[in-house]
Amino acid sequence: MIIEPNRRRRTRVFRAFAGAVAIVMVAAMVASGLTLPAFSLTADATPTAGPTPTAAASESAIPSAVVPSPSPTAVPIPTADAHGCFPPAADAVPATVISHGSRTEKWVALTFDDGTNPINVHRILSILYKAKVNATFFPTGRSVQLFPDIWKGVAGAHYPIANHTYSHQSLKGLCYQLQLAELLHDESVLDGFGLTMLPVMRPPYEEFDEATRFATTAAGESHVVLWDVDTMDWTGLSDSVIARHALAGRAGSIVLMHTSPLNTARALPTIISRYRARGFTFVTVGQMLGVEGAVPFP
């Protein structure tokens, strides 16, 4: 209890006055022959016992033990490189790199990259659809952005469209975050047009590195899809040479072509008829790898 200064002075005066009165009373008692009860000021004097506290009071007087919370496990913070890029998570799983499918299945996957020539995309699509041939398209996000109607037509015919980056730049040597940004940008373009992407990717120029594999997985895609048959159609070859290159495939082959060259469209009927004559079945990349996606002719 806090006592104010004036109250403290009054308390000292009262105590002095009370002490003087007590001395006078004791002297009067002695003079009258009265005796005082004996009392002791020793340290072992036993105080008058007070009431025994109840169990509830005793328990409440003891504070409850406080159990300390366990310290959280320290998580290492990734360190940025010289370009300000961070590596993938420590528990990240890289995507599988493939250049062909099972060699025990007599099937072949025709694939078409880029999508920069919408008229030729339409030609190729018409030939494939009329011949009931499964195939897979790898347009860039920029191509889809420029020609959305043609790619809506491809998707409307139930042909799978897979990731070929947004800008078609080489991924090799780019940091993980920049590679992931390219893949996600492509996905966002397709999503913006209501197109569903087959969850695999193909790196432009066949150039990729370990960061590409981690970026592919982070983008929700399972495989980095290469090829084992390159038609070299983009170099200006004749349709007959393109067909000859394409027909070099065997069981499980993935054939690389492009949508821009007119001669690619011209070579297609020969490629289709001769593979069928050899007993091959045309499949999508998704069918070949067991990845769920669109299939025009199941």
Tab-separated table of C-alpha atoms in Angstrom, residues 4-5 7 36 83 140 282 297:
chain	number	residue	atom	x	y	z
A	4	GLU	CA	1.041	9.709	0.975
A	5	PRO	CA	3.681	11.986	2.686
A	7	ARG	CA	-0.341	10.475	6.001
A	36	LEU	CA	1.995	-8.205	33.457
A	83	HIS	CA	21.634	-12.558	-61.204
A	140	THR	CA	4.856	-21.104	-78.688
A	282	PHE	CA	-0.075	-43.037	-84.888
A	297	PHE	CA	-8.819	-40.675	-82.334
